PDB file of C-alpha atoms in Angstrom:
ATOM      1  CA  MET A   1     -31.339  56.089 -20.982  1.00  0.00           C
ATOM      2  CA  ASN A   2     -29.887  54.595 -24.023  1.00  0.00           C
ATOM      3  CA  GLU A   3     -26.876  54.049 -22.015  1.00  0.00           C
ATOM      4  CA  GLU A   4     -28.700  52.765 -18.633  1.00  0.00           C
ATOM      5  CA  ASN A   5     -30.104  49.965 -21.451  1.00  0.00           C
ATOM      6  CA  TYR A   6     -27.161  49.154 -22.948  1.00  0.00           C
ATOM      7  CA  ILE A   7     -25.379  48.768 -19.550  1.00  0.00           C
ATOM      8  CA  ASN A   8     -27.518  46.716 -18.045  1.00  0.00           C
ATOM      9  CA  THR A   9     -27.490  44.022 -21.104  1.00  0.00           C
ATOM     10  CA  ASP A  10     -23.893  44.025 -21.189  1.00  0.00           C
ATOM     11  CA  VAL A  11     -24.233  43.378 -17.242  1.00  0.00           C
ATOM     12  CA  ASN A  12     -26.648  40.508 -18.000  1.00  0.00           C
ATOM     13  CA  LEU A  13     -24.903  39.134 -20.902  1.00  0.00           C
ATOM     14  CA  ASP A  14     -21.451  38.913 -18.716  1.00  0.00           C
ATOM     15  CA  GLU A  15     -23.167  37.705 -15.577  1.00  0.00           C
ATOM     16  CA  LYS A  16     -24.979  35.080 -18.234  1.00  0.00           C
ATOM     17  CA  GLN A  17     -21.081  34.359 -19.872  1.00  0.00           C
ATOM     18  CA  ASP A  18     -19.960  33.451 -16.299  1.00  0.00           C
ATOM     19  CA  LYS A  19     -22.670  31.286 -15.823  1.00  0.00           C
ATOM     20  CA  GLU A  20     -22.340  28.857 -18.971  1.00  0.00           C
ATOM     21  CA  THR A  21     -18.576  29.220 -18.841  1.00  0.00           C
ATOM     22  CA  ARG A  22     -18.871  27.610 -14.603  1.00  0.00           C
ATOM     23  CA  HIS A  23     -21.775  24.705 -15.629  1.00  0.00           C
ATOM     24  CA  ALA A  24     -19.491  23.999 -18.886  1.00  0.00           C
ATOM     25  CA  PRO A  25     -18.882  20.056 -19.746  1.00  0.00           C
ATOM     26  CA  PHE A  26     -15.240  19.559 -19.578  1.00  0.00           C
ATOM     27  CA  ASP A  27     -13.552  18.634 -23.120  1.00  0.00           C
ATOM     28  CA  GLU A  28     -13.917  14.696 -23.127  1.00  0.00           C
ATOM     29  CA  THR A  29     -10.130  14.183 -23.854  1.00  0.00           C
ATOM     30  CA  LEU A  30      -9.865  16.163 -20.742  1.00  0.00           C
ATOM     31  CA  GLN A  31     -12.394  13.705 -18.764  1.00  0.00           C
ATOM     32  CA  LYS A  32     -10.329  10.462 -20.478  1.00  0.00           C
ATOM     33  CA  GLN A  33      -7.121  11.922 -18.854  1.00  0.00           C
ATOM     34  CA  GLU A  34      -7.775  12.898 -15.665  1.00  0.00           C
ATOM     35  CA  ARG A  35      -9.460   9.259 -14.915  1.00  0.00           C
ATOM     36  CA  ILE A  36      -7.835   6.258 -13.262  1.00  0.00           C
ATOM     37  CA  SER A  37      -8.555   2.382 -13.891  1.00  0.00           C
ATOM     38  CA  PRO A  38      -9.788   0.500 -11.049  1.00  0.00           C
ATOM     39  CA  ASN A  39      -6.926  -0.538  -9.654  1.00  0.00           C
ATOM     40  CA  GLU A  40      -5.973   2.390  -9.359  1.00  0.00           C
ATOM     41  CA  VAL A  41      -8.744   3.422  -7.026  1.00  0.00           C
ATOM     42  CA  VAL A  42      -7.780   2.483  -3.368  1.00  0.00           C
ATOM     43  CA  GLU A  43     -10.726   2.534  -1.055  1.00  0.00           C
ATOM     44  CA  ASP A  44     -10.140   3.792   2.164  1.00  0.00           C
ATOM     45  CA  LEU A  45     -11.624   1.796   4.205  1.00  0.00           C
ATOM     46  CA  TYR A  46     -11.876   3.568   8.189  1.00  0.00           C
ATOM     47  CA  ARG A  47     -13.386   6.925   6.152  1.00  0.00           C
ATOM     48  CA  GLY A  48     -15.251   4.754   3.243  1.00  0.00           C
ATOM     49  CA  GLU A  49     -13.963   7.383   0.548  1.00  0.00           C
ATOM     50  CA  HIS A  50     -12.376   6.544  -2.581  1.00  0.00           C
ATOM     51  CA  LEU A  51      -8.858   8.436  -3.202  1.00  0.00           C
ATOM     52  CA  SER A  52      -7.885   9.075  -6.978  1.00  0.00           C
ATOM     53  CA  THR A  53      -4.548   9.829  -5.914  1.00  0.00           C
ATOM     54  CA  VAL A  54      -2.599   6.982  -4.068  1.00  0.00           C
ATOM     55  CA  ALA A  55       0.908   7.695  -3.427  1.00  0.00           C
ATOM     56  CA  TYR A  56       2.276   4.577  -4.513  1.00  0.00           C
ATOM     57  CA  ALA A  57       5.100   3.342  -1.701  1.00  0.00           C
ATOM     58  CA  GLY A  58       9.028   3.139  -3.590  1.00  0.00           C
ATOM     59  CA  PHE A  59      12.231   0.744  -2.839  1.00  0.00           C
ATOM     60  CA  TRP A  60      13.723   2.487  -0.955  1.00  0.00           C
ATOM     61  CA  MET A  61      10.554   3.683   2.045  1.00  0.00           C
ATOM     62  CA  ARG A  62       9.843  -0.304   2.329  1.00  0.00           C
ATOM     63  CA  PHE A  63      13.384  -1.302   2.363  1.00  0.00           C
ATOM     64  CA  TRP A  64      13.880   0.855   5.497  1.00  0.00           C
ATOM     65  CA  ALA A  65      10.500  -0.505   7.191  1.00  0.00           C
ATOM     66  CA  TYR A  66      11.387  -4.450   6.152  1.00  0.00           C
ATOM     67  CA  LEU A  67      14.730  -3.685   8.466  1.00  0.00           C
ATOM     68  CA  ALA A  68      12.773  -2.163  10.902  1.00  0.00           C
ATOM     69  CA  ASP A  69      10.215  -4.832  11.039  1.00  0.00           C
ATOM     70  CA  LEU A  70      13.708  -7.402  10.580  1.00  0.00           C
ATOM     71  CA  LEU A  71      15.023  -5.780  14.180  1.00  0.00           C
ATOM     72  CA  VAL A  72      11.412  -6.026  15.283  1.00  0.00           C
ATOM     73  CA  ILE A  73      11.370  -9.963  14.816  1.00  0.00           C
ATOM     74  CA  GLY A  74      14.910 -10.671  16.203  1.00  0.00           C
ATOM     75  CA  SER A  75      13.857  -9.457  18.844  1.00  0.00           C
ATOM     76  CA  LEU A  76      10.878 -11.231  19.398  1.00  0.00           C
ATOM     77  CA  ASN A  77      13.322 -14.334  18.030  1.00  0.00           C
ATOM     78  CA  ARG A  78      15.590 -13.574  21.282  1.00  0.00           C
ATOM     79  CA  ILE A  79      12.891 -12.853  23.452  1.00  0.00           C
ATOM     80  CA  LEU A  80      10.826 -16.035  23.330  1.00  0.00           C
ATOM     81  CA  ILE A  81      12.909 -18.406  20.535  1.00  0.00           C
ATOM     82  CA  SER A  82      16.202 -17.933  23.012  1.00  0.00           C
ATOM     83  CA  PRO A  83      15.131 -19.184  26.112  1.00  0.00           C
ATOM     84  CA  LEU A  84      12.425 -21.836  24.928  1.00  0.00           C
ATOM     85  CA  SER A  85      15.317 -23.445  22.426  1.00  0.00           C
ATOM     86  CA  MET A  86      17.887 -23.308  25.493  1.00  0.00           C
ATOM     87  CA  ALA A  87      15.122 -24.634  27.725  1.00  0.00           C
ATOM     88  CA  ILE A  88      14.587 -27.556  25.266  1.00  0.00           C
ATOM     89  CA  THR A  89      17.660 -28.382  23.171  1.00  0.00           C
ATOM     90  CA  GLY A  90      20.470 -26.968  26.122  1.00  0.00           C
ATOM     91  CA  ASN A  91      21.714 -24.587  23.207  1.00  0.00           C
ATOM     92  CA  VAL A  92      20.974 -21.325  21.756  1.00  0.00           C
ATOM     93  CA  PHE A  93      21.968 -21.708  18.186  1.00  0.00           C
ATOM     94  CA  SER A  94      22.255 -24.508  16.635  1.00  0.00           C
ATOM     95  CA  GLY A  95      23.398 -25.854  12.790  1.00  0.00           C
ATOM     96  CA  SER A  96      20.760 -27.307  11.541  1.00  0.00           C
ATOM     97  CA  PHE A  97      18.104 -26.241   9.319  1.00  0.00           C
ATOM     98  CA  PHE A  98      15.652 -28.433  11.395  1.00  0.00           C
ATOM     99  CA  SER A  99      16.500 -26.985  15.173  1.00  0.00           C
ATOM    100  CA  PHE A 100      13.818 -25.851  17.134  1.00  0.00           C
ATOM    101  CA  GLN A 101      15.858 -22.124  16.604  1.00  0.00           C
ATOM    102  CA  ALA A 102      15.638 -22.068  13.202  1.00  0.00           C
ATOM    103  CA  ILE A 103      11.575 -22.838  12.620  1.00  0.00           C
ATOM    104  CA  GLY A 104      10.614 -21.376  15.909  1.00  0.00           C
ATOM    105  CA  THR A 105      12.145 -18.597  13.980  1.00  0.00           C
ATOM    106  CA  THR A 106      10.685 -18.423  11.093  1.00  0.00           C
ATOM    107  CA  ILE A 107       6.711 -19.160  12.457  1.00  0.00           C
ATOM    108  CA  ILE A 108       7.568 -15.769  14.817  1.00  0.00           C
ATOM    109  CA  PHE A 109       8.757 -14.492  10.454  1.00  0.00           C
ATOM    110  CA  TYR A 110       5.631 -15.263   9.093  1.00  0.00           C
ATOM    111  CA  LEU A 111       2.981 -14.885  12.004  1.00  0.00           C
ATOM    112  CA  TYR A 112       4.199 -10.828  12.617  1.00  0.00           C
ATOM    113  CA  PHE A 113       3.782  -9.768   8.757  1.00  0.00           C
ATOM    114  CA  VAL A 114       0.769 -12.026   8.219  1.00  0.00           C
ATOM    115  CA  LEU A 115      -1.477 -11.314  11.535  1.00  0.00           C
ATOM    116  CA  MET A 116       0.069  -7.715  11.103  1.00  0.00           C
ATOM    117  CA  THR A 117      -1.198  -6.983   7.836  1.00  0.00           C
ATOM    118  CA  ARG A 118      -4.402  -9.163   8.055  1.00  0.00           C
ATOM    119  CA  PHE A 119      -5.058  -6.688  11.505  1.00  0.00           C
ATOM    120  CA  PHE A 120      -3.674  -3.544  10.925  1.00  0.00           C
ATOM    121  CA  GLY A 121      -2.774  -3.771   7.204  1.00  0.00           C
ATOM    122  CA  LYS A 122       0.816  -2.705   7.757  1.00  0.00           C
ATOM    123  CA  THR A 123       3.786  -3.587  10.116  1.00  0.00           C
ATOM    124  CA  LEU A 124       4.989  -2.028  12.500  1.00  0.00           C
ATOM    125  CA  GLY A 125       7.831  -1.292  10.411  1.00  0.00           C
ATOM    126  CA  LYS A 126       4.996   0.389   7.638  1.00  0.00           C
ATOM    127  CA  MET A 127       3.826   2.258  10.550  1.00  0.00           C
ATOM    128  CA  ILE A 128       7.212   3.905  11.365  1.00  0.00           C
ATOM    129  CA  PHE A 129       7.243   5.298   7.763  1.00  0.00           C
ATOM    130  CA  GLY A 130       3.527   5.710   7.166  1.00  0.00           C
ATOM    131  CA  LEU A 131       2.610   3.041   4.548  1.00  0.00           C
ATOM    132  CA  LYS A 132       0.321   0.232   4.317  1.00  0.00           C
ATOM    133  CA  VAL A 133      -0.468  -2.236   2.045  1.00  0.00           C
ATOM    134  CA  VAL A 134      -3.530  -2.792   0.295  1.00  0.00           C
ATOM    135  CA  SER A 135      -5.405  -4.576  -2.256  1.00  0.00           C
ATOM    136  CA  LEU A 136      -5.753  -3.839  -5.683  1.00  0.00           C
ATOM    137  CA  LYS A 137      -8.844  -6.230  -5.972  1.00  0.00           C
ATOM    138  CA  GLU A 138     -10.780  -6.579  -2.584  1.00  0.00           C
ATOM    139  CA  GLU A 139     -11.975  -4.012  -0.028  1.00  0.00           C
ATOM    140  CA  LYS A 140      -9.731  -5.321   2.890  1.00  0.00           C
ATOM    141  CA  ILE A 141      -6.850  -8.270   1.823  1.00  0.00           C
ATOM    142  CA  SER A 142      -8.646 -11.404   2.802  1.00  0.00           C
ATOM    143  CA  TRP A 143      -7.373 -14.357   4.138  1.00  0.00           C
ATOM    144  CA  GLY A 144      -6.066 -15.871   0.951  1.00  0.00           C
ATOM    145  CA  THR A 145      -4.906 -13.220  -0.471  1.00  0.00           C
ATOM    146  CA  LEU A 146      -2.667 -12.747   2.876  1.00  0.00           C
ATOM    147  CA  PHE A 147      -1.491 -15.993   2.825  1.00  0.00           C
ATOM    148  CA  PHE A 148      -0.271 -16.172  -0.238  1.00  0.00           C
ATOM    149  CA  ARG A 149       1.572 -12.875  -0.363  1.00  0.00           C
ATOM    150  CA  GLU A 150       2.919 -13.515   2.832  1.00  0.00           C
ATOM    151  CA  PHE A 151       4.292 -17.157   2.154  1.00  0.00           C
ATOM    152  CA  ILE A 152       4.422 -18.467  -1.626  1.00  0.00           C
ATOM    153  CA  GLY A 153       5.388 -14.101  -2.762  1.00  0.00           C
ATOM    154  CA  ARG A 154       7.879 -14.173  -0.265  1.00  0.00           C
ATOM    155  CA  PHE A 155       9.594 -17.224  -0.502  1.00  0.00           C
ATOM    156  CA  ILE A 156       9.390 -16.482  -3.972  1.00  0.00           C
ATOM    157  CA  ALA A 157      10.595 -13.257  -3.673  1.00  0.00           C
ATOM    158  CA  LYS A 158      13.633 -14.428  -1.165  1.00  0.00           C
ATOM    159  CA  PHE A 159      15.230 -16.828  -3.415  1.00  0.00           C
ATOM    160  CA  LEU A 160      14.969 -14.479  -6.336  1.00  0.00           C
ATOM    161  CA  PHE A 161      16.491 -11.372  -4.797  1.00  0.00           C
ATOM    162  CA  ALA A 162      15.483  -8.811  -8.520  1.00  0.00           C
ATOM    163  CA  GLY A 163      11.524  -9.813  -6.964  1.00  0.00           C
ATOM    164  CA  TYR A 164      12.747  -6.985  -3.995  1.00  0.00           C
ATOM    165  CA  ILE A 165      14.186  -4.790  -6.797  1.00  0.00           C
ATOM    166  CA  ILE A 166      11.741  -4.708  -9.308  1.00  0.00           C
ATOM    167  CA  VAL A 167      10.176  -2.071  -6.759  1.00  0.00           C
ATOM    168  CA  GLY A 168      11.968   0.745  -8.113  1.00  0.00           C
ATOM    169  CA  PHE A 169      10.546   0.399 -12.211  1.00  0.00           C
ATOM    170  CA  LEU A 170       7.590  -1.000 -11.337  1.00  0.00           C
ATOM    171  CA  PRO A 171       4.547   1.937 -12.391  1.00  0.00           C
ATOM    172  CA  LYS A 172       2.748   0.552  -9.028  1.00  0.00           C
ATOM    173  CA  LYS A 173       5.333   0.023  -6.979  1.00  0.00           C
ATOM    174  CA  GLN A 174       4.837  -4.103  -6.610  1.00  0.00           C
ATOM    175  CA  GLY A 175       7.210  -6.850  -5.827  1.00  0.00           C
ATOM    176  CA  LEU A 176       6.555 -10.270  -7.111  1.00  0.00           C
ATOM    177  CA  HIS A 177       5.119 -10.625  -4.081  1.00  0.00           C
ATOM    178  CA  ASP A 178       2.906  -8.094  -4.547  1.00  0.00           C
ATOM    179  CA  ILE A 179       2.044  -8.985  -8.263  1.00  0.00           C
ATOM    180  CA  PHE A 180       1.517 -12.532  -7.402  1.00  0.00           C
ATOM    181  CA  ALA A 181      -1.439 -11.308  -5.063  1.00  0.00           C
ATOM    182  CA  ASP A 182      -2.759  -8.291  -6.490  1.00  0.00           C
ATOM    183  CA  THR A 183      -1.607  -5.831  -4.063  1.00  0.00           C
ATOM    184  CA  THR A 184       0.778  -3.018  -3.114  1.00  0.00           C
ATOM    185  CA  VAL A 185       1.981  -0.656  -0.676  1.00  0.00           C
ATOM    186  CA  ILE A 186       0.905   2.814  -0.429  1.00  0.00           C
ATOM    187  CA  LEU A 187       2.180   6.118   1.678  1.00  0.00           C
ATOM    188  CA  ASP A 188      -1.395   6.210   4.583  1.00  0.00           C
ATOM    189  CA  ARG A 189      -2.293  10.119   4.711  1.00  0.00           C
ATOM    190  CA  ARG A 190      -3.285   9.283   8.229  1.00  0.00           C
TER     191      ARG A 190
END
């Protein structure tokens, strides 16, 4: 009898310890280390989930996506702008900075990036490589943020080539145009 009581209490103690260790709160220092700042938590707009681990897109992924976008833009220019330029001016290539060809190409370039990023969160190049543009401060990128990122930020980043190279060195993998607009590019999980 004494042995049975001893075994039963021993089993009860083990169960009690298991319950206590399973429900024990984490150490505060561990909690502080695991916390992520609000800027690093990106809301997935389609599912409404918070992604606690964000994979930022690095320089090379963004570079190849940008080259794919340039191929798309070049194709659009040859399909839309070149025939119009030939019909209006009589030649396709003009050396003037304010020629129909130059202005049309610039409009196609910026419209492509603005509209694709606004409505899809990514361009065709980013879709190919599984990337997505997200805002660090807003749930969805606003028109103002988008125009600032694409027009002013890209304009400045083009003249300062280092504006693109810094993507490889910053912790959130932001280019100069991303820093200005509080955006970044992440790997899309879908």
